[in-house]
CSV table of C-alpha atoms in Angstrom, one decimal:
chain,number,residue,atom,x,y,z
A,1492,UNK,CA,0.0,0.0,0.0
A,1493,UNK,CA,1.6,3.4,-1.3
A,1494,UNK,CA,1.9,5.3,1.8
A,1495,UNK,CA,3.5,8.4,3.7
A,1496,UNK,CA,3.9,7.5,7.8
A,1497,UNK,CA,4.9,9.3,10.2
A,1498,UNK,CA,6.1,8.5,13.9
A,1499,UNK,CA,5.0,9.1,16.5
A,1500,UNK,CA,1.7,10.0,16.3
A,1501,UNK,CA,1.5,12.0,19.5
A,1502,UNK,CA,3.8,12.9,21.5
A,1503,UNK,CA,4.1,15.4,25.0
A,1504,UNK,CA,7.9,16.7,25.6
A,1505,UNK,CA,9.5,19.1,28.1
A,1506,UNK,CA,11.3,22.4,26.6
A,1507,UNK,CA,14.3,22.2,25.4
A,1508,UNK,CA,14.6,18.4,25.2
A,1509,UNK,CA,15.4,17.4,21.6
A,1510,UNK,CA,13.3,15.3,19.2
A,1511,UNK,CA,12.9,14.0,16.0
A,1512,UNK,CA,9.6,12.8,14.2
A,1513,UNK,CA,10.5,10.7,11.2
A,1514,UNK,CA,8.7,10.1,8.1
A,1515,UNK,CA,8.9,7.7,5.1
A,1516,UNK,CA,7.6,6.9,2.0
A,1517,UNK,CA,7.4,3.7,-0.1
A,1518,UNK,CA,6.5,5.7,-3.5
A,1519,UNK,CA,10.0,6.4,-4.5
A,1520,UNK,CA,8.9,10.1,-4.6
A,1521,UNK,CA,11.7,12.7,-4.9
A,1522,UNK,CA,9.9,15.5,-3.3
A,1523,UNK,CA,9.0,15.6,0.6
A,1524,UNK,CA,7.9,18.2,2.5
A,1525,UNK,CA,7.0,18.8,6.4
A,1526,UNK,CA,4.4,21.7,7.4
A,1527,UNK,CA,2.9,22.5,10.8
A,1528,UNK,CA,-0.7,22.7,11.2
A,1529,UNK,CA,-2.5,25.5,13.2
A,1530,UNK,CA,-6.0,26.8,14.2
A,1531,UNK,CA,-6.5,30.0,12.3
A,1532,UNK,CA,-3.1,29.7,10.5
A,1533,UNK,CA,-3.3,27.1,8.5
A,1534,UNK,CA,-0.8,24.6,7.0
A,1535,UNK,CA,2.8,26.1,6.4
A,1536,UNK,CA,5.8,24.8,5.4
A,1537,UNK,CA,8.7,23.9,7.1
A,1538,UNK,CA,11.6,22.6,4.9
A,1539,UNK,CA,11.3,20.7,1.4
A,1540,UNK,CA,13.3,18.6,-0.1
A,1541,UNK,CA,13.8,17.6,-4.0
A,1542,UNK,CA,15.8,14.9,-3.7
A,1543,UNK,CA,18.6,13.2,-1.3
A,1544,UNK,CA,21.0,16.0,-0.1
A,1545,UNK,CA,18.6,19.1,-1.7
A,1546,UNK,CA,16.8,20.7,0.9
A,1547,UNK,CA,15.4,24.2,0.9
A,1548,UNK,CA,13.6,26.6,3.6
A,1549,UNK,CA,9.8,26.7,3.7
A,1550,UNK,CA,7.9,30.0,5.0
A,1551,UNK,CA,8.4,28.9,8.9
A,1552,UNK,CA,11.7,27.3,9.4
A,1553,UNK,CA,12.8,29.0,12.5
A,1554,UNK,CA,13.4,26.1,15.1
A,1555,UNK,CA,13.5,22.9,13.3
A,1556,UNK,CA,16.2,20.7,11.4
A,1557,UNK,CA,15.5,18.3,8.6
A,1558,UNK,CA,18.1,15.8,6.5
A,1559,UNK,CA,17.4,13.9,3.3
A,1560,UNK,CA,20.1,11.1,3.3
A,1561,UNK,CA,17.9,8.6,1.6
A,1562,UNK,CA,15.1,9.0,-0.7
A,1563,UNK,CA,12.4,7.6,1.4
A,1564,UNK,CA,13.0,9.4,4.8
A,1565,UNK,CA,13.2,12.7,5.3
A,1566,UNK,CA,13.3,13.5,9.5
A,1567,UNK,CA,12.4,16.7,11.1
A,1568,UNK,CA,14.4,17.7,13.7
A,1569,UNK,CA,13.9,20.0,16.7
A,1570,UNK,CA,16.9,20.9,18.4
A,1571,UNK,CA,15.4,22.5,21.5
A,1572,UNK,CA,11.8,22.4,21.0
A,1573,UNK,CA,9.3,25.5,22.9
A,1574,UNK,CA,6.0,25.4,23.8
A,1575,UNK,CA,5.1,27.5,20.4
A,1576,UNK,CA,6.4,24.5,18.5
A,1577,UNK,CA,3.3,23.0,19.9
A,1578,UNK,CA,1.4,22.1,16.8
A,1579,UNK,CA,0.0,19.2,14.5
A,1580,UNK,CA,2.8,18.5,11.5
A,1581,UNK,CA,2.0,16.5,8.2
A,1582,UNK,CA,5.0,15.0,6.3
A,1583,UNK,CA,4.2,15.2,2.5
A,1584,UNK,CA,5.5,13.3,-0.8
A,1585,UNK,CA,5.3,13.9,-4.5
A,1586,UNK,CA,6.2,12.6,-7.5
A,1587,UNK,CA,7.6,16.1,-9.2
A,1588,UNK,CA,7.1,19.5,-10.4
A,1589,UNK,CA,3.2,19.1,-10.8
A,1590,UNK,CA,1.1,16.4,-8.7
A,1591,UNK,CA,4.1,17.4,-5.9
A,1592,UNK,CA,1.6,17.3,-3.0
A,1593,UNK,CA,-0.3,14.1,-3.8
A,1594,UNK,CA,0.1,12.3,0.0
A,1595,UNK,CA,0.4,13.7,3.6
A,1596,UNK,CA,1.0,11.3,6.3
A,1597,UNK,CA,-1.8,10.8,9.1
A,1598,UNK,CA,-0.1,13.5,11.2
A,1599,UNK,CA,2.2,13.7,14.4
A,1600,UNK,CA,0.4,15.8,17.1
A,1601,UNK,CA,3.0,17.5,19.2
A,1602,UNK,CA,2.6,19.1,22.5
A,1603,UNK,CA,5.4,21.0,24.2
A,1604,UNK,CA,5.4,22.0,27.9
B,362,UNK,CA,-1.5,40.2,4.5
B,363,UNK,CA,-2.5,36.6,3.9
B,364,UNK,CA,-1.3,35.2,0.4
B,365,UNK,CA,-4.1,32.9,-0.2
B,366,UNK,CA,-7.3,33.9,1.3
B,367,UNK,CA,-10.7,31.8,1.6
B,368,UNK,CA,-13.4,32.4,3.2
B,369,UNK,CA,-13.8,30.1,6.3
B,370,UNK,CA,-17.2,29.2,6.3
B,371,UNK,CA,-19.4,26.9,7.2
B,372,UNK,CA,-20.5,27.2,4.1
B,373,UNK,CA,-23.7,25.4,4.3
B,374,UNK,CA,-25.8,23.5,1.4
B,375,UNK,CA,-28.6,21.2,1.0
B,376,UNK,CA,-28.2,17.6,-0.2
B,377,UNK,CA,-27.7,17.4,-3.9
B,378,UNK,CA,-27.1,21.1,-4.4
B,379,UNK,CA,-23.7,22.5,-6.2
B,380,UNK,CA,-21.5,23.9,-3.8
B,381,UNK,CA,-19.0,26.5,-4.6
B,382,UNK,CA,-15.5,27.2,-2.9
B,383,UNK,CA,-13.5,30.3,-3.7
B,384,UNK,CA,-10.0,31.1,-3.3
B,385,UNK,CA,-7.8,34.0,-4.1
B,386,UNK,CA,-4.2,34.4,-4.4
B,387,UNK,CA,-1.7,37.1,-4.6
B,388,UNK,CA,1.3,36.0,-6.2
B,389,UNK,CA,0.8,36.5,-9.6
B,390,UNK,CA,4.0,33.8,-10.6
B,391,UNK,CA,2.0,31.3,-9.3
B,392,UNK,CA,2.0,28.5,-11.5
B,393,UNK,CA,0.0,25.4,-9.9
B,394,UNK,CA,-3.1,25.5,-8.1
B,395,UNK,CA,-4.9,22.1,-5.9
B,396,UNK,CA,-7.8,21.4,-4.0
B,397,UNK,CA,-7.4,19.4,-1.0
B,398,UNK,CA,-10.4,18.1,1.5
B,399,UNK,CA,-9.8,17.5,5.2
B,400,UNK,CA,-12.3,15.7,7.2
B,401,UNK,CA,-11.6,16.7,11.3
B,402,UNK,CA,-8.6,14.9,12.7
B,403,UNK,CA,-7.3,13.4,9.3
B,404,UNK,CA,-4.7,14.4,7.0
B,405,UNK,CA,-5.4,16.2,3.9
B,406,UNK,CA,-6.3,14.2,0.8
B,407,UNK,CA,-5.5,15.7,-2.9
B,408,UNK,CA,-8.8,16.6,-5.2
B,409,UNK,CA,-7.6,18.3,-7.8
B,410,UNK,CA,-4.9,19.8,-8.9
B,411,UNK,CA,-4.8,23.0,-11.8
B,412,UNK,CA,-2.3,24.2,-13.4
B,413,UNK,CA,-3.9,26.0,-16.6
B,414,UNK,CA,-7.0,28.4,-17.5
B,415,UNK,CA,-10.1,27.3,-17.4
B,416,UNK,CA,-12.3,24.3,-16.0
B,417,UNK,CA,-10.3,20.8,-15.3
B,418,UNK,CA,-13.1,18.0,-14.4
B,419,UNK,CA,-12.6,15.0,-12.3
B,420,UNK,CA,-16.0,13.6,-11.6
B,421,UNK,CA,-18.1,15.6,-9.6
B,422,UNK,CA,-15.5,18.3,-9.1
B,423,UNK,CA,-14.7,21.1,-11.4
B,424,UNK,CA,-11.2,23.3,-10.8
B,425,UNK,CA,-11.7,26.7,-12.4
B,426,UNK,CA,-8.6,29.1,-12.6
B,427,UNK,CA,-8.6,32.8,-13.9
B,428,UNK,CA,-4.9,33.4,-13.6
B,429,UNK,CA,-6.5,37.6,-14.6
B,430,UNK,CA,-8.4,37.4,-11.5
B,431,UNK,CA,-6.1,35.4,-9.5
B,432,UNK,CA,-8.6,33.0,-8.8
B,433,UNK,CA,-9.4,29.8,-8.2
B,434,UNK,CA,-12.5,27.8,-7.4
B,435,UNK,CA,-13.8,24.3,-6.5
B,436,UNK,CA,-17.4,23.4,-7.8
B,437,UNK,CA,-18.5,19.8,-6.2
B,438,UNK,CA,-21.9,19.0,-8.2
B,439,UNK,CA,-24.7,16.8,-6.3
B,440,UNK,CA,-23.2,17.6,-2.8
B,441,UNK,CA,-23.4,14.8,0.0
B,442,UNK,CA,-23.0,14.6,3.7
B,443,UNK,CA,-19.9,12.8,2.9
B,444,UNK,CA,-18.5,15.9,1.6
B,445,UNK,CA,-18.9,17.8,4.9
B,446,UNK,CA,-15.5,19.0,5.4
B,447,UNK,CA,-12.9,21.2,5.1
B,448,UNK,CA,-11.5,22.5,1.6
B,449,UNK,CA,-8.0,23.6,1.6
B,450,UNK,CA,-6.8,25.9,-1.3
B,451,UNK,CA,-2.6,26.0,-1.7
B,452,UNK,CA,-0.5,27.3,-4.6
B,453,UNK,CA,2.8,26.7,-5.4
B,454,UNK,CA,5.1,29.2,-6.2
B,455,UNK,CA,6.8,30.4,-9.6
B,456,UNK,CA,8.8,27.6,-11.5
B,457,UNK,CA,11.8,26.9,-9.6
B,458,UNK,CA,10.5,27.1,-6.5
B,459,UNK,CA,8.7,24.3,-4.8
B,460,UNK,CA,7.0,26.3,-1.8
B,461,UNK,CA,3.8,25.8,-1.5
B,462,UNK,CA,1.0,28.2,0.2
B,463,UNK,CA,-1.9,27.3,1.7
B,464,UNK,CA,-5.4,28.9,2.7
B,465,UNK,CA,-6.9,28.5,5.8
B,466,UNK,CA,-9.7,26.4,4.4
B,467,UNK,CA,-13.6,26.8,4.1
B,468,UNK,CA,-15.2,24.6,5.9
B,469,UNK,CA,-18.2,22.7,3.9
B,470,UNK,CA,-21.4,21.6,5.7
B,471,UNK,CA,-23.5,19.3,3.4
B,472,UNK,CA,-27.1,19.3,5.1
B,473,UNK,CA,-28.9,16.0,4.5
């Protein structure tokens, strides 16, 4: 089944403790993208990436990390989270330059204290 | 000032009717336009994705972009309850660039 996951699905942390939320994809897709999820806000992006090694700045990348070593994972990275990192994030993967958004993962609710 | 605005609703229809989403944008480079649906508590699942003038049809969805107007709209003919959900708008930047902006989302009641 072609599929974007994400882990954990929840998870409750302390400031300042760091933490990483992974994601794969078993569609060979070359484009994956993380966003954060907020009420009134919206879905922005984080980081992107086009391919293993290419990674590029979304419109909200203040606080986070994110690697592409191989082609189906693509972690995001929070050094020293804070409670305004608290938020519900959706990895994303695409095929290329059109259909790039075609499948979010179920989410990774994230609560920061 | 928000770079793709929708309004957020509920908008509310009766079973069977045509209801219609707007979006607006304001980067006029914009070169690729979707439709995505998010039922409460789920991830957001790709409709339909535009990239040129005009109507693009996919069953009982219609895209319709005026790149003049920077503006895009979702049509869903014979609306159900199963439909009852929110409609996220998002637009990818110029070629070259793969950032994508999203709208806040209308949210679509479907009244049985």
């Amino acid at each position: 089944e072609a599929q974007v996951t994400q882990n954990p699905r929840y998870l409750i942390t302390v400031t300042g403790k760091k933490l990483t939320v992974t994601c794969s994809q078993n569609m060979n897709h070359e484009y994956m993208s993380w966003y954060r999820q907020d009420p009134g806000l919206g879905l922005r992006q984080i980081y992107y990436s086009m391919n293993v090694e290419v990674t590029d700045k979304g419109d909200v990348p203040e606080g986070y990390k994110v690697s592409r070593k191989e082609k189906r994972n693509f972690p995001l990275i929070l050094e020293s989270p804070s409670p305004n990192q608290t938020s519900l994030y959706f990895c994303a993967s695409g095929l290329g330059q059109m259909n790039t958004e075609a499948f979010f993962g179920q989410g990774t609710r994230l609560t920061v204290v | 000032q928000k770079e793709v605005e929708q309004n957020s609703g509920p908008l509310s229809v009766p079973e069977g009717a045509i209801a219609s989403l707007n979006c607006t944008y304001s980067d006029r480079g914009s070169q690729s336009f979707f439709w995505y649906r998010q039922y409460s508590g789920k991830s957001p699942e790709l409709i339909m994705s535009i990239y040129s003038n005009g109507d693009k049809e996919d069953g009982r969805f219609t895209a319709q972009l005026n790149k003049a107007s920077q503006h895009v709209s979702l049509l869903i003919r014979d609306s159900q309850p199963s439909d009852s959900a929110t409609y996220l708008c998002a637009v990818k930047g110029p070629s070259g660039t793969y950032k994508y902006i999203f709208g806040t989302g209308t949210r679509l009641k479907v009244l049985a």
